[in-house]
Structures are given as C-alpha cells and as structure tokens.
mmCIF file of C-alpha atoms and ligand atoms in Angstrom:
data_model
loop_
_atom_site.group_PDB
_atom_site.id
_atom_site.type_symbol
_atom_site.label_atom_id
_atom_site.label_comp_id
_atom_site.label_asym_id
_atom_site.label_seq_id
_atom_site.Cartn_x
_atom_site.Cartn_y
_atom_site.Cartn_z
ATOM 1 C CA MET E 28 -69.798 -48.865 1.310
ATOM 2 C CA ASN E 29 -71.209 -52.390 -0.384
ATOM 3 C CA HIS E 30 -73.861 -51.298 -2.427
ATOM 4 C CA PRO E 31 -76.192 -54.184 -2.503
ATOM 5 C CA LEU E 32 -77.039 -55.599 -6.549
ATOM 6 C CA GLY E 33 -79.200 -52.964 -8.327
ATOM 7 C CA ALA E 34 -79.794 -48.974 -8.361
ATOM 8 C CA LEU E 35 -80.030 -46.837 -5.307
ATOM 9 C CA ALA E 36 -80.292 -43.289 -5.293
ATOM 10 C CA GLN E 37 -78.619 -40.828 -2.933
ATOM 11 C CA ILE E 38 -80.413 -38.215 -2.016
ATOM 12 C CA ASP E 39 -78.074 -34.701 -1.015
ATOM 13 C CA THR E 40 -80.289 -33.156 1.697
ATOM 14 C CA SER E 41 -78.063 -30.534 1.965
ATOM 15 C CA ALA E 42 -78.203 -29.513 -1.817
ATOM 16 C CA LEU E 43 -81.809 -28.835 -0.876
ATOM 17 C CA VAL E 44 -80.597 -26.882 1.190
ATOM 18 C CA HIS E 45 -78.787 -25.115 -0.723
ATOM 19 C CA ASN E 46 -80.884 -24.888 -4.496
ATOM 20 C CA LEU E 47 -83.524 -23.168 -0.983
ATOM 21 C CA SER E 48 -81.064 -20.406 -0.050
ATOM 22 C CA ARG E 49 -80.343 -19.436 -4.156
ATOM 23 C CA VAL E 50 -84.294 -19.418 -4.813
ATOM 24 C CA ARG E 51 -84.182 -17.056 -1.594
ATOM 25 C CA LEU E 52 -80.951 -14.827 -2.378
ATOM 26 C CA ILE E 53 -82.754 -14.435 -6.582
ATOM 27 C CA ALA E 54 -86.548 -13.984 -4.725
ATOM 28 C CA PRO E 55 -85.331 -12.547 -1.766
ATOM 29 C CA ASN E 56 -88.764 -10.739 -1.306
ATOM 30 C CA SER E 57 -91.135 -13.122 -1.898
ATOM 31 C CA ARG E 58 -92.492 -16.564 0.401
ATOM 32 C CA VAL E 59 -91.330 -20.143 -1.018
ATOM 33 C CA LEU E 60 -94.193 -22.312 -1.582
ATOM 34 C CA ALA E 61 -91.531 -25.350 -1.848
ATOM 35 C CA VAL E 62 -93.251 -27.910 -4.630
ATOM 36 C CA ILE E 63 -92.633 -31.247 -3.625
ATOM 37 C CA LYS E 64 -95.957 -33.041 -5.484
ATOM 38 C CA ALA E 65 -94.564 -37.204 -7.197
ATOM 39 C CA ASP E 66 -92.365 -37.834 -3.754
ATOM 40 C CA GLY E 67 -90.216 -34.640 -3.960
ATOM 41 C CA TYR E 68 -89.950 -35.172 -7.537
ATOM 42 C CA GLY E 69 -88.588 -39.511 -6.929
ATOM 43 C CA HIS E 70 -86.632 -37.863 -3.613
ATOM 44 C CA GLY E 71 -89.030 -38.699 -0.906
ATOM 45 C CA LEU E 72 -91.461 -37.333 0.206
ATOM 46 C CA LEU E 73 -90.429 -37.066 3.488
ATOM 47 C CA THR E 74 -87.259 -36.684 3.556
ATOM 48 C CA VAL E 75 -87.651 -33.888 0.544
ATOM 49 C CA ALA E 76 -90.005 -31.986 3.684
ATOM 50 C CA HIS E 77 -87.347 -32.257 6.240
ATOM 51 C CA ALA E 78 -84.782 -30.825 4.469
ATOM 52 C CA LEU E 79 -86.938 -28.133 2.836
ATOM 53 C CA CYS E 80 -88.800 -27.595 6.765
ATOM 54 C CA ASP E 81 -87.433 -23.662 6.286
ATOM 55 C CA ALA E 82 -89.582 -22.982 3.793
ATOM 56 C CA ASP E 83 -92.355 -21.137 3.756
ATOM 57 C CA GLY E 84 -94.697 -23.872 3.114
ATOM 58 C CA PHE E 85 -95.320 -26.790 0.418
ATOM 59 C CA ALA E 86 -97.345 -27.974 -2.644
ATOM 60 C CA VAL E 87 -98.305 -31.329 -3.673
ATOM 61 C CA ALA E 88 -100.706 -32.202 -6.287
ATOM 62 C CA ARG E 89 -102.566 -35.585 -4.707
ATOM 63 C CA LEU E 90 -104.674 -35.334 -1.624
ATOM 64 C CA VAL E 91 -102.682 -38.347 0.098
ATOM 65 C CA GLU E 92 -99.475 -36.369 -0.048
ATOM 66 C CA ALA E 93 -100.936 -33.496 1.835
ATOM 67 C CA GLN E 94 -102.252 -36.330 3.832
ATOM 68 C CA SER E 95 -98.706 -37.765 4.760
ATOM 69 C CA LEU E 96 -97.093 -34.701 5.688
ATOM 70 C CA ARG E 97 -100.166 -33.705 8.389
ATOM 71 C CA ALA E 98 -99.284 -37.685 9.887
ATOM 72 C CA ALA E 99 -95.741 -36.465 9.614
ATOM 73 C CA GLY E 100 -95.826 -34.058 11.533
ATOM 74 C CA PHE E 101 -95.463 -31.470 9.548
ATOM 75 C CA THR E 102 -97.556 -28.209 10.471
ATOM 76 C CA GLN E 103 -96.540 -25.740 7.554
ATOM 77 C CA ARG E 104 -99.193 -24.404 5.189
ATOM 78 C CA ILE E 105 -99.930 -26.820 2.659
ATOM 79 C CA VAL E 106 -100.642 -26.307 -1.067
ATOM 80 C CA LEU E 107 -103.281 -29.038 -2.677
ATOM 81 C CA LEU E 108 -102.763 -27.606 -6.246
ATOM 82 C CA PRO E 109 -105.384 -29.339 -7.793
ATOM 83 C CA GLY E 110 -107.552 -28.976 -4.988
ATOM 84 C CA VAL E 111 -110.346 -30.789 -3.767
ATOM 85 C CA VAL E 112 -113.739 -32.373 -5.730
ATOM 86 C CA ASP E 113 -116.437 -33.242 -2.924
ATOM 87 C CA ALA E 114 -117.387 -31.937 0.023
ATOM 88 C CA GLN E 115 -115.803 -35.429 1.972
ATOM 89 C CA GLU E 116 -112.418 -34.206 0.378
ATOM 90 C CA LEU E 117 -113.637 -30.343 1.558
ATOM 91 C CA ALA E 118 -114.056 -31.572 5.079
ATOM 92 C CA LEU E 119 -111.062 -33.818 5.262
ATOM 93 C CA VAL E 120 -108.838 -30.439 4.073
ATOM 94 C CA ALA E 121 -110.784 -28.344 6.449
ATOM 95 C CA GLN E 122 -110.214 -30.876 9.360
ATOM 96 C CA LEU E 123 -106.160 -30.678 8.510
ATOM 97 C CA ALA E 124 -106.042 -26.910 7.694
ATOM 98 C CA ILE E 125 -105.106 -27.980 3.960
ATOM 99 C CA ASP E 126 -104.912 -24.770 1.609
ATOM 100 C CA ILE E 127 -107.098 -25.239 -1.787
ATOM 101 C CA THR E 128 -106.503 -23.695 -4.926
ATOM 102 C CA ILE E 129 -110.066 -23.147 -7.083
ATOM 103 C CA HIS E 130 -109.553 -23.363 -10.961
ATOM 104 C CA HIS E 131 -113.614 -24.183 -11.803
ATOM 105 C CA ARG E 132 -117.046 -23.596 -11.390
ATOM 106 C CA ALA E 133 -118.294 -26.433 -9.616
ATOM 107 C CA GLN E 134 -115.197 -25.665 -6.750
ATOM 108 C CA VAL E 135 -116.654 -22.267 -5.809
ATOM 109 C CA GLU E 136 -120.850 -24.316 -6.050
ATOM 110 C CA LEU E 137 -118.577 -26.782 -3.051
ATOM 111 C CA LEU E 138 -117.444 -23.869 -1.222
ATOM 112 C CA GLU E 139 -120.875 -22.253 -0.917
ATOM 113 C CA GLN E 140 -122.649 -25.425 0.542
ATOM 114 C CA ALA E 141 -119.889 -26.158 3.066
ATOM 115 C CA PRO E 142 -121.252 -26.719 6.507
ATOM 116 C CA ARG E 143 -121.688 -24.286 8.436
ATOM 117 C CA GLY E 144 -118.242 -23.325 10.437
ATOM 118 C CA LEU E 145 -116.176 -24.729 8.127
ATOM 119 C CA ARG E 146 -112.951 -22.873 7.135
ATOM 120 C CA VAL E 147 -110.140 -23.077 4.844
ATOM 121 C CA ASN E 148 -107.971 -21.566 3.103
ATOM 122 C CA VAL E 149 -108.110 -20.575 -0.805
ATOM 123 C CA TRP E 150 -106.133 -20.154 -3.783
ATOM 124 C CA LEU E 151 -107.844 -18.396 -6.536
ATOM 125 C CA LYS E 152 -106.071 -20.372 -10.073
ATOM 126 C CA ILE E 153 -106.553 -18.093 -12.979
ATOM 127 C CA ASP E 154 -106.046 -19.094 -16.600
ATOM 128 C CA SER E 155 -104.151 -16.021 -17.625
ATOM 129 C CA GLY E 156 -102.918 -17.904 -20.893
ATOM 130 C CA MET E 157 -101.902 -21.620 -20.094
ATOM 131 C CA HIS E 158 -105.717 -22.974 -21.136
ATOM 132 C CA ARG E 159 -104.999 -25.778 -19.399
ATOM 133 C CA LEU E 160 -106.607 -25.564 -15.675
ATOM 134 C CA GLY E 161 -107.951 -21.561 -14.348
ATOM 135 C CA LEU E 162 -110.537 -19.190 -14.134
ATOM 136 C CA CYS E 163 -110.877 -16.086 -16.389
ATOM 137 C CA PRO E 164 -109.596 -13.609 -15.804
ATOM 138 C CA ALA E 165 -113.326 -12.116 -16.303
ATOM 139 C CA ALA E 166 -114.680 -14.009 -13.564
ATOM 140 C CA VAL E 167 -112.428 -13.432 -10.741
ATOM 141 C CA ALA E 168 -114.179 -10.318 -9.248
ATOM 142 C CA GLU E 169 -117.501 -12.142 -9.082
ATOM 143 C CA ILE E 170 -115.959 -15.145 -7.850
ATOM 144 C CA HIS E 171 -114.077 -13.333 -5.557
ATOM 145 C CA ALA E 172 -117.418 -11.561 -3.752
ATOM 146 C CA ARG E 173 -119.066 -14.814 -3.819
ATOM 147 C CA LEU E 174 -116.551 -16.473 -1.491
ATOM 148 C CA SER E 175 -116.510 -13.506 0.727
ATOM 149 C CA ARG E 176 -119.903 -13.331 0.906
ATOM 150 C CA CYS E 177 -120.057 -16.900 2.118
ATOM 151 C CA ASP E 178 -117.943 -16.779 5.086
ATOM 152 C CA VAL E 179 -116.263 -19.971 4.267
ATOM 153 C CA LEU E 180 -112.704 -17.920 4.167
ATOM 154 C CA ARG E 181 -109.369 -18.753 6.689
ATOM 155 C CA GLU E 182 -107.718 -16.043 5.501
ATOM 156 C CA PRO E 183 -108.315 -13.882 2.714
ATOM 157 C CA LEU E 184 -108.365 -15.469 -0.981
ATOM 158 C CA ARG E 185 -105.145 -15.329 -2.665
ATOM 159 C CA VAL E 186 -104.773 -16.057 -6.617
ATOM 160 C CA MET E 187 -102.671 -17.689 -8.446
ATOM 161 C CA THR E 188 -101.778 -18.596 -11.811
ATOM 162 C CA HIS E 189 -99.412 -20.870 -13.763
ATOM 163 C CA LEU E 190 -96.633 -20.209 -16.532
ATOM 164 C CA ALA E 191 -96.449 -21.959 -19.891
ATOM 165 C CA ASP E 192 -93.472 -20.906 -21.092
ATOM 166 C CA ALA E 193 -91.389 -19.498 -18.804
ATOM 167 C CA ASP E 194 -88.278 -21.217 -19.656
ATOM 168 C CA ASP E 195 -88.540 -19.745 -23.132
ATOM 169 C CA THR E 196 -87.342 -16.305 -22.766
ATOM 170 C CA SER E 197 -87.313 -15.260 -26.651
ATOM 171 C CA LYS E 198 -91.456 -15.896 -26.301
ATOM 172 C CA ASN E 199 -93.715 -12.832 -25.242
ATOM 173 C CA THR E 200 -96.383 -15.458 -23.790
ATOM 174 C CA THR E 201 -95.055 -15.121 -20.226
ATOM 175 C CA ARG E 202 -95.117 -10.954 -20.122
ATOM 176 C CA GLN E 203 -98.342 -11.083 -21.051
ATOM 177 C CA GLN E 204 -99.406 -14.037 -18.646
ATOM 178 C CA ILE E 205 -97.777 -11.426 -15.550
ATOM 179 C CA ALA E 206 -99.714 -8.503 -16.702
ATOM 180 C CA THR E 207 -102.996 -10.685 -17.267
ATOM 181 C CA VAL E 208 -103.250 -12.507 -13.362
ATOM 182 C CA ARG E 209 -101.609 -8.949 -12.187
ATOM 183 C CA GLU E 210 -103.875 -6.807 -13.274
ATOM 184 C CA CYS E 211 -106.933 -8.861 -11.560
ATOM 185 C CA SER E 212 -105.087 -9.410 -8.436
ATOM 186 C CA THR E 213 -104.420 -5.321 -8.162
ATOM 187 C CA ALA E 214 -108.047 -4.680 -8.657
ATOM 188 C CA LEU E 215 -109.224 -6.995 -5.331
ATOM 189 C CA ASN E 216 -105.754 -6.292 -3.401
ATOM 190 C CA VAL E 217 -105.048 -9.375 -2.329
ATOM 191 C CA GLU E 218 -102.242 -11.790 -2.315
ATOM 192 C CA LEU E 219 -99.842 -13.319 -5.467
ATOM 193 C CA SER E 220 -98.389 -16.281 -6.933
ATOM 194 C CA ILE E 221 -97.487 -17.109 -10.483
ATOM 195 C CA ALA E 222 -93.663 -17.930 -10.620
ATOM 196 C CA ASN E 223 -92.480 -21.967 -10.802
ATOM 197 C CA SER E 224 -88.994 -22.284 -11.347
ATOM 198 C CA ALA E 225 -87.752 -20.532 -14.630
ATOM 199 C CA GLY E 226 -90.145 -17.642 -13.395
ATOM 200 C CA VAL E 227 -88.068 -17.546 -9.862
ATOM 201 C CA MET E 228 -84.996 -17.374 -12.620
ATOM 202 C CA ALA E 229 -85.506 -16.255 -15.095
ATOM 203 C CA TRP E 230 -88.658 -13.294 -15.015
ATOM 204 C CA PRO E 231 -87.876 -11.457 -11.665
ATOM 205 C CA ASP E 232 -91.510 -9.765 -12.651
ATOM 206 C CA ALA E 233 -93.247 -13.182 -11.298
ATOM 207 C CA HIS E 234 -91.831 -13.190 -8.386
ATOM 208 C CA ALA E 235 -94.630 -11.384 -6.981
ATOM 209 C CA ASP E 236 -95.762 -12.054 -2.618
ATOM 210 C CA TRP E 237 -95.076 -16.806 -3.051
ATOM 211 C CA VAL E 238 -92.961 -18.607 -5.358
ATOM 212 C CA ARG E 239 -93.383 -21.915 -6.304
ATOM 213 C CA PRO E 240 -90.274 -23.856 -7.183
ATOM 214 C CA GLY E 241 -90.198 -27.369 -7.867
ATOM 215 C CA ILE E 242 -87.574 -28.381 -10.535
ATOM 216 C CA MET E 243 -84.643 -25.741 -9.088
ATOM 217 C CA LEU E 244 -84.942 -26.973 -5.292
ATOM 218 C CA TYR E 245 -83.769 -30.333 -6.429
ATOM 219 C CA GLY E 246 -80.865 -29.241 -8.543
ATOM 220 C CA VAL E 247 -82.151 -29.393 -11.978
ATOM 221 C CA SER E 248 -82.512 -26.007 -14.768
ATOM 222 C CA PRO E 249 -85.552 -25.855 -15.756
ATOM 223 C CA PHE E 250 -83.630 -25.094 -19.143
ATOM 224 C CA ALA E 251 -83.981 -26.552 -22.106
ATOM 225 C CA SER E 252 -80.439 -25.724 -22.343
ATOM 226 C CA ASP E 253 -78.411 -25.897 -20.191
ATOM 227 C CA CYS E 254 -77.625 -27.676 -16.567
ATOM 228 C CA GLY E 255 -78.390 -26.674 -12.526
ATOM 229 C CA SER E 256 -75.005 -26.236 -12.490
ATOM 230 C CA ASP E 257 -75.350 -23.334 -15.029
ATOM 231 C CA HIS E 258 -76.943 -21.661 -12.264
ATOM 232 C CA GLU E 259 -75.363 -22.735 -9.007
ATOM 233 C CA LEU E 260 -77.838 -25.554 -7.945
ATOM 234 C CA ARG E 261 -76.942 -28.690 -6.680
ATOM 235 C CA PRO E 262 -77.828 -32.210 -8.082
ATOM 236 C CA ALA E 263 -80.165 -33.573 -4.864
ATOM 237 C CA MET E 264 -79.940 -37.474 -6.135
ATOM 238 C CA THR E 265 -77.462 -39.363 -7.534
ATOM 239 C CA LEU E 266 -78.680 -42.881 -9.170
ATOM 240 C CA SER E 267 -76.489 -45.243 -8.933
ATOM 241 C CA THR E 268 -75.287 -48.954 -9.710
ATOM 242 C CA ARG E 269 -72.214 -51.436 -9.911
ATOM 243 C CA LEU E 270 -70.944 -53.159 -12.916
ATOM 244 C CA PHE E 271 -71.601 -56.864 -12.241
ATOM 245 C CA ALA E 272 -69.611 -58.516 -14.958
ATOM 246 C CA VAL E 273 -67.202 -57.605 -17.564
ATOM 247 C CA ASN E 274 -66.847 -59.982 -20.832
ATOM 248 C CA ASP E 275 -64.213 -60.149 -23.119
ATOM 249 C CA ILE E 276 -67.160 -60.045 -26.273
ATOM 250 C CA ALA E 277 -65.403 -61.028 -29.540
ATOM 251 C CA ALA E 278 -65.277 -58.352 -32.971
ATOM 252 C CA ASP E 279 -68.249 -58.511 -34.908
ATOM 253 C CA ALA E 280 -70.409 -59.412 -32.049
ATOM 254 C CA ALA E 281 -74.482 -58.018 -31.569
ATOM 255 C CA ILE E 282 -74.632 -56.606 -27.967
ATOM 256 C CA GLY E 283 -78.236 -57.045 -26.398
ATOM 257 C CA TYR E 284 -82.156 -57.270 -27.784
ATOM 258 C CA ALA E 285 -82.226 -56.229 -30.767
ATOM 259 C CA GLY E 286 -79.093 -56.581 -31.514
ATOM 260 C CA THR E 287 -78.382 -52.885 -32.037
ATOM 261 C CA TYR E 288 -74.779 -52.497 -31.086
ATOM 262 C CA THR E 289 -72.034 -54.659 -33.164
ATOM 263 C CA THR E 290 -68.491 -54.150 -31.836
ATOM 264 C CA PRO E 291 -65.759 -52.816 -33.935
ATOM 265 C CA GLU E 292 -63.366 -55.029 -32.285
ATOM 266 C CA ALA E 293 -63.139 -57.537 -29.497
ATOM 267 C CA MET E 294 -63.549 -55.326 -26.786
ATOM 268 C CA ALA E 295 -64.612 -55.898 -23.338
ATOM 269 C CA VAL E 296 -68.351 -55.233 -22.859
ATOM 270 C CA GLY E 297 -69.671 -54.665 -18.848
ATOM 271 C CA ALA E 298 -72.880 -54.863 -16.990
ATOM 272 C CA ALA E 299 -74.858 -52.776 -15.296
ATOM 273 C CA ALA E 300 -77.803 -53.333 -12.773
ATOM 274 C CA VAL E 301 -80.207 -50.768 -13.306
ATOM 275 C CA GLY E 302 -82.379 -50.303 -16.191
ATOM 276 C CA TYR E 303 -86.091 -49.284 -17.551
ATOM 277 C CA ALA E 304 -87.721 -51.164 -13.900
ATOM 278 C CA ASP E 305 -85.900 -48.535 -12.043
ATOM 279 C CA GLY E 306 -86.512 -45.978 -14.334
ATOM 280 C CA TYR E 307 -84.032 -45.522 -16.493
ATOM 281 C CA PRO E 308 -85.103 -44.663 -19.775
ATOM 282 C CA ARG E 309 -85.236 -47.476 -22.567
ATOM 283 C CA HIS E 310 -84.956 -44.773 -25.396
ATOM 284 C CA VAL E 311 -81.523 -44.167 -24.898
ATOM 285 C CA PRO E 312 -79.212 -44.243 -27.865
ATOM 286 C CA ASN E 313 -76.234 -46.487 -28.164
ATOM 287 C CA GLY E 314 -73.332 -43.727 -27.222
ATOM 288 C CA THR E 315 -75.537 -42.624 -24.271
ATOM 289 C CA GLN E 316 -72.846 -41.672 -21.281
ATOM 290 C CA VAL E 317 -72.733 -43.104 -17.980
ATOM 291 C CA LEU E 318 -69.549 -43.326 -15.321
ATOM 292 C CA VAL E 319 -68.103 -46.192 -14.097
ATOM 293 C CA ASP E 320 -65.501 -44.888 -11.643
ATOM 294 C CA GLY E 321 -66.469 -41.272 -12.230
ATOM 295 C CA GLN E 322 -64.745 -41.698 -16.124
ATOM 296 C CA ARG E 323 -67.260 -41.074 -18.859
ATOM 297 C CA VAL E 324 -68.134 -44.170 -20.690
ATOM 298 C CA PRO E 325 -71.086 -45.268 -23.382
ATOM 299 C CA ILE E 326 -73.880 -47.345 -23.631
ATOM 300 C CA VAL E 327 -73.634 -50.471 -26.218
ATOM 301 C CA GLY E 328 -77.216 -51.930 -27.142
ATOM 302 C CA ARG E 329 -80.604 -51.497 -25.639
ATOM 303 C CA VAL E 330 -81.302 -50.873 -21.871
ATOM 304 C CA SER E 331 -83.318 -53.661 -20.499
ATOM 305 C CA MET E 332 -85.322 -54.356 -17.855
ATOM 306 C CA ASP E 333 -82.549 -54.383 -15.095
ATOM 307 C CA THR E 334 -79.416 -54.171 -16.940
ATOM 308 C CA ILE E 335 -77.227 -51.414 -19.490
ATOM 309 C CA THR E 336 -74.324 -52.796 -21.125
ATOM 310 C CA LEU E 337 -71.630 -50.356 -21.329
ATOM 311 C CA ASP E 338 -68.250 -49.709 -23.948
ATOM 312 C CA LEU E 339 -65.367 -50.154 -21.703
ATOM 313 C CA ARG E 340 -62.509 -50.045 -24.533
ATOM 314 C CA ALA E 341 -61.828 -46.490 -23.171
ATOM 315 C CA HIS E 342 -61.387 -47.764 -19.102
ATOM 316 C CA SER E 343 -58.987 -50.535 -18.632
ATOM 317 C CA THR E 344 -59.029 -50.550 -14.726
ATOM 318 C CA ALA E 345 -63.528 -50.826 -14.486
ATOM 319 C CA ARG E 346 -64.565 -54.965 -13.036
ATOM 320 C CA VAL E 347 -67.119 -56.200 -10.995
ATOM 321 C CA GLY E 348 -67.876 -53.761 -8.239
ATOM 322 C CA SER E 349 -66.362 -50.816 -10.272
ATOM 323 C CA LYS E 350 -69.653 -47.825 -9.594
ATOM 324 C CA VAL E 351 -71.543 -46.801 -12.332
ATOM 325 C CA VAL E 352 -73.596 -43.739 -11.912
ATOM 326 C CA LEU E 353 -76.551 -43.268 -14.345
ATOM 327 C CA TRP E 354 -76.900 -39.528 -13.296
ATOM 328 C CA GLY E 355 -76.139 -36.957 -10.538
ATOM 329 C CA ASP E 356 -72.810 -35.676 -9.425
ATOM 330 C CA GLY E 357 -70.739 -35.551 -12.282
ATOM 331 C CA LEU E 358 -72.934 -35.936 -14.931
ATOM 332 C CA PRO E 359 -76.685 -34.166 -15.491
ATOM 333 C CA VAL E 360 -79.974 -35.401 -15.164
ATOM 334 C CA GLU E 361 -80.128 -32.835 -17.794
ATOM 335 C CA THR E 362 -78.018 -34.723 -20.231
ATOM 336 C CA VAL E 363 -79.602 -37.777 -20.150
ATOM 337 C CA ALA E 364 -82.620 -36.493 -20.463
ATOM 338 C CA ARG E 365 -81.725 -34.436 -23.761
ATOM 339 C CA SER E 366 -80.302 -38.043 -24.981
ATOM 340 C CA ALA E 367 -83.642 -39.808 -23.616
ATOM 341 C CA GLY E 368 -85.867 -37.113 -26.110
ATOM 342 C CA THR E 369 -87.467 -35.907 -22.263
ATOM 343 C CA ILE E 370 -86.529 -33.482 -19.327
ATOM 344 C CA GLY E 371 -84.848 -34.110 -16.128
ATOM 345 C CA TYR E 372 -88.302 -33.814 -14.606
ATOM 346 C CA GLU E 373 -89.875 -37.281 -16.261
ATOM 347 C CA LEU E 374 -86.780 -38.588 -14.889
ATOM 348 C CA LEU E 375 -86.659 -37.658 -11.412
ATOM 349 C CA CYS E 376 -90.235 -39.059 -10.588
ATOM 350 C CA ARG E 377 -90.055 -42.569 -12.532
ATOM 351 C CA VAL E 378 -87.333 -43.413 -10.296
ATOM 352 C CA GLY E 379 -88.031 -46.873 -9.764
ATOM 353 C CA SER E 380 -90.039 -47.999 -6.575
ATOM 354 C CA ARG E 381 -87.762 -50.351 -6.143
ATOM 355 C CA VAL E 382 -84.984 -48.086 -5.957
ATOM 356 C CA PRO E 383 -83.885 -47.353 -2.434
ATOM 357 C CA ARG E 384 -84.039 -44.259 -1.080
ATOM 358 C CA ILE E 385 -80.393 -43.601 1.072
ATOM 359 C CA VAL E 386 -80.434 -40.124 2.162
ATOM 360 C CA GLY E 387 -76.324 -38.658 3.232
ATOM 361 C CA SER E 388 -73.458 -39.643 1.345
ATOM 362 C CA LEU E 389 -71.724 -42.943 0.542
HETATM 363 C C1 PLP O 3 -94.924 -28.281 -10.461
HETATM 364 C C2 PLP O 3 -95.816 -26.883 -10.672
HETATM 365 C C3 PLP O 3 -95.207 -25.704 -9.924
HETATM 366 C C4 PLP O 3 -93.364 -25.987 -10.126
HETATM 367 O O1 PLP O 3 -92.408 -26.090 -11.055
HETATM 368 P P1 PLP O 3 -91.563 -26.010 -11.197
HETATM 369 O O2 PLP O 3 -90.997 -26.579 -13.311
HETATM 370 O O3 PLP O 3 -90.965 -27.887 -11.119
HETATM 371 O O4 PLP O 3 -90.230 -25.092 -10.511
HETATM 372 C C5 PLP O 3 -95.681 -24.796 -9.534
HETATM 373 N N1 PLP O 3 -96.798 -24.467 -9.877
HETATM 374 C C6 PLP O 3 -97.705 -25.511 -10.216
HETATM 375 C C7 PLP O 3 -99.165 -25.162 -10.337
HETATM 376 C C8 PLP O 3 -97.326 -26.400 -10.684
HETATM 377 O O5 PLP O 3 -97.841 -27.506 -10.923
#
C-alpha cells in the first residue's frame, strides 16, 4: 500500500489474540482482566478491546476510557483502577456498571454515604509492599465489615494488590507481597488479584483468581533483559515510515541539529519521516538501529521533530520511498527502549496523536 508521508502504527489484532492465549496457557486457572489503559498502551482503546473481547474483563485507569467502552457497546466487566473521587463519579460508575477499586479511606466513606439503592462492584486495593497506593493490610478486616454493612456492594468484595518488583526475580519482595495479600484475603474468603504481566510470567503463586496482564498482551516483555519473542509473544504494533530523501553528503560534514555526528567519509544519508512529534524518543544516541527495507541501519545525528537521519553506507538499494521500521515486526520495541534509557511501555503509550493507527497488515 502507498504510505502517506509520515509515521504509521500498524496494529496486528491477531497478535493481541495470540498474546491473550499465551496468558491463558500460563495462568489456566485464573480469569483475565486485560489491562487496556492509556488508549490500549497506545494501540487504540477500541481496537484492542475488540481484539481482546474474550478476556473476562478490562481494566482502565481513566473514567473516560470506561465510558468510551460502554458507549461502544462493550458489556464486559470493566475495572476502573484508581476508583472514583466524588459522589458524582460514583453515581456514574454505578449507572454504567463499572467496577471500582478503593485504595483510600475517603473512598470507603464515599461508599458509606452513597444514596440508598446504589450498587457497585468493589475491589479493595491493599498495599502489600509497593507503598504507592492501597490500604494497609491491618485495616482490611475492618473495611470489609464496614462495606458489608452499608449494602452498597453488588457482588462480594474482591481484593487486589499490585507488585512493585515482579520483573526482578532475584529479589524477595514479590514473595513477601504475595504472602501478605494472601493472608488478608484468605481470612476474608474473597476473590483475589495480584499479577501484572511479570507476575503472570514469573510468579505462578501470584496467579490467584484474576490476573491483570498489560504489556504482555501487546507482545512486549516486562523484563529488563529480554524480548517478547523470548516468551512466544508477538508484537502488536509496528511503527513505520518511509525514506523521503537520500542525500550524498561529503566527508567531515556535521549532520543535523548541533552536529552530533560527523561523516567519516563521503556517504549516503537518508532522511525518514518520523520524529519526536510521533513519539520516537529524541534522546536515542547515534547508532540506534532502524530497519530500512528489512535491513538494520544506524541513526546518525539528532532525532528532530519530524525527521531522523540514517547512515545508508551499508544499504546500497535504499531509495526514496523505502520502508523504515522504527519498532515492531523484526525490531523489538524493547531494543529501542534500552537505547533510549526507558521501557517499551513508555514508547508504546507515547506514540503521537498524529500517527494513524492502521488495523491489519500493509
Ligand atoms: C498497569 C497495571 C497493570 C498491568 O501491568 P503490566 O506490567 O503492563 O502487565 C496491572 N495492574 C495495575 C494496577 C496496573 O496499574
């Protein structure tokens, strides 16, 4: 197909389906809440929800995302991870049958003060050791009793916790977190959810009743030193563009803003139509790789807003119009993220709003 000038994100929905089947295979006794926050990790909320409609539910981090899913006709369970902040939001989630977590005493009070007849599904979020959000384990029995009394629960209370270090299997913190949360939930005899992707992949003890995978559904590894393909996951996004110039540059010429690269010899330098405005990270160093017609070539010079420049010495057939893959099929986003000093999560969810998401293959 003819690519318009600029970056495109191809979304491979069969990869999403495949990755969900990997979750099912790894955690066969757990129900799956597919985490599709942040616009489905940049892939497009509704595209991802359609592809993953066999999940047992969805989790999002903003009320508008839950509302969009309901407006689009999704009737599955939807968990609003941060919960609600006031009575108006509570009324809205109750009306739309959106599950909420509660992680703070103010939210318990909001539920106790709810109008008679209001019913909502609630997941009690416990701080088992991450110390970011959640109620302390010692308060759980009391809050469970208070919520049971106030007649606001649609289904029995569930318990959730979040793992801080599940991607680092050398640490003991995950084992401790699992033990802490299991202790509270067993005493209450309630359903439990612990595992993010790293929990699903590395900590069978964390599987419990519900798993909450995010990044692995998009084909990306949560671990620092490998890639999704090492776990039989398939990348769901391929970010690509085209070369729109191939220039013969003389030796000893500084390329791009601030001239961070000087040509060691006369050479072909390609310009590809992608930049930080598309979400390609500005701070990748010289030498970061992209694929030009399937072959790896290094970036030379700074990434600018709309353009990157490429060393084409090893690629004699590259020409204006050649396809340039920034990440995805053939070039894991994990590799680019490591060059940029970040994680695949950030690159995926920062793909710019001007980048069309195209479903299917080109
Ligand atoms: C984002 C998130 C997840 C998913 O995490 P991944 O590492 O992407 O699998 C699970 N649970 C909560 C509470 C989250 O915020």
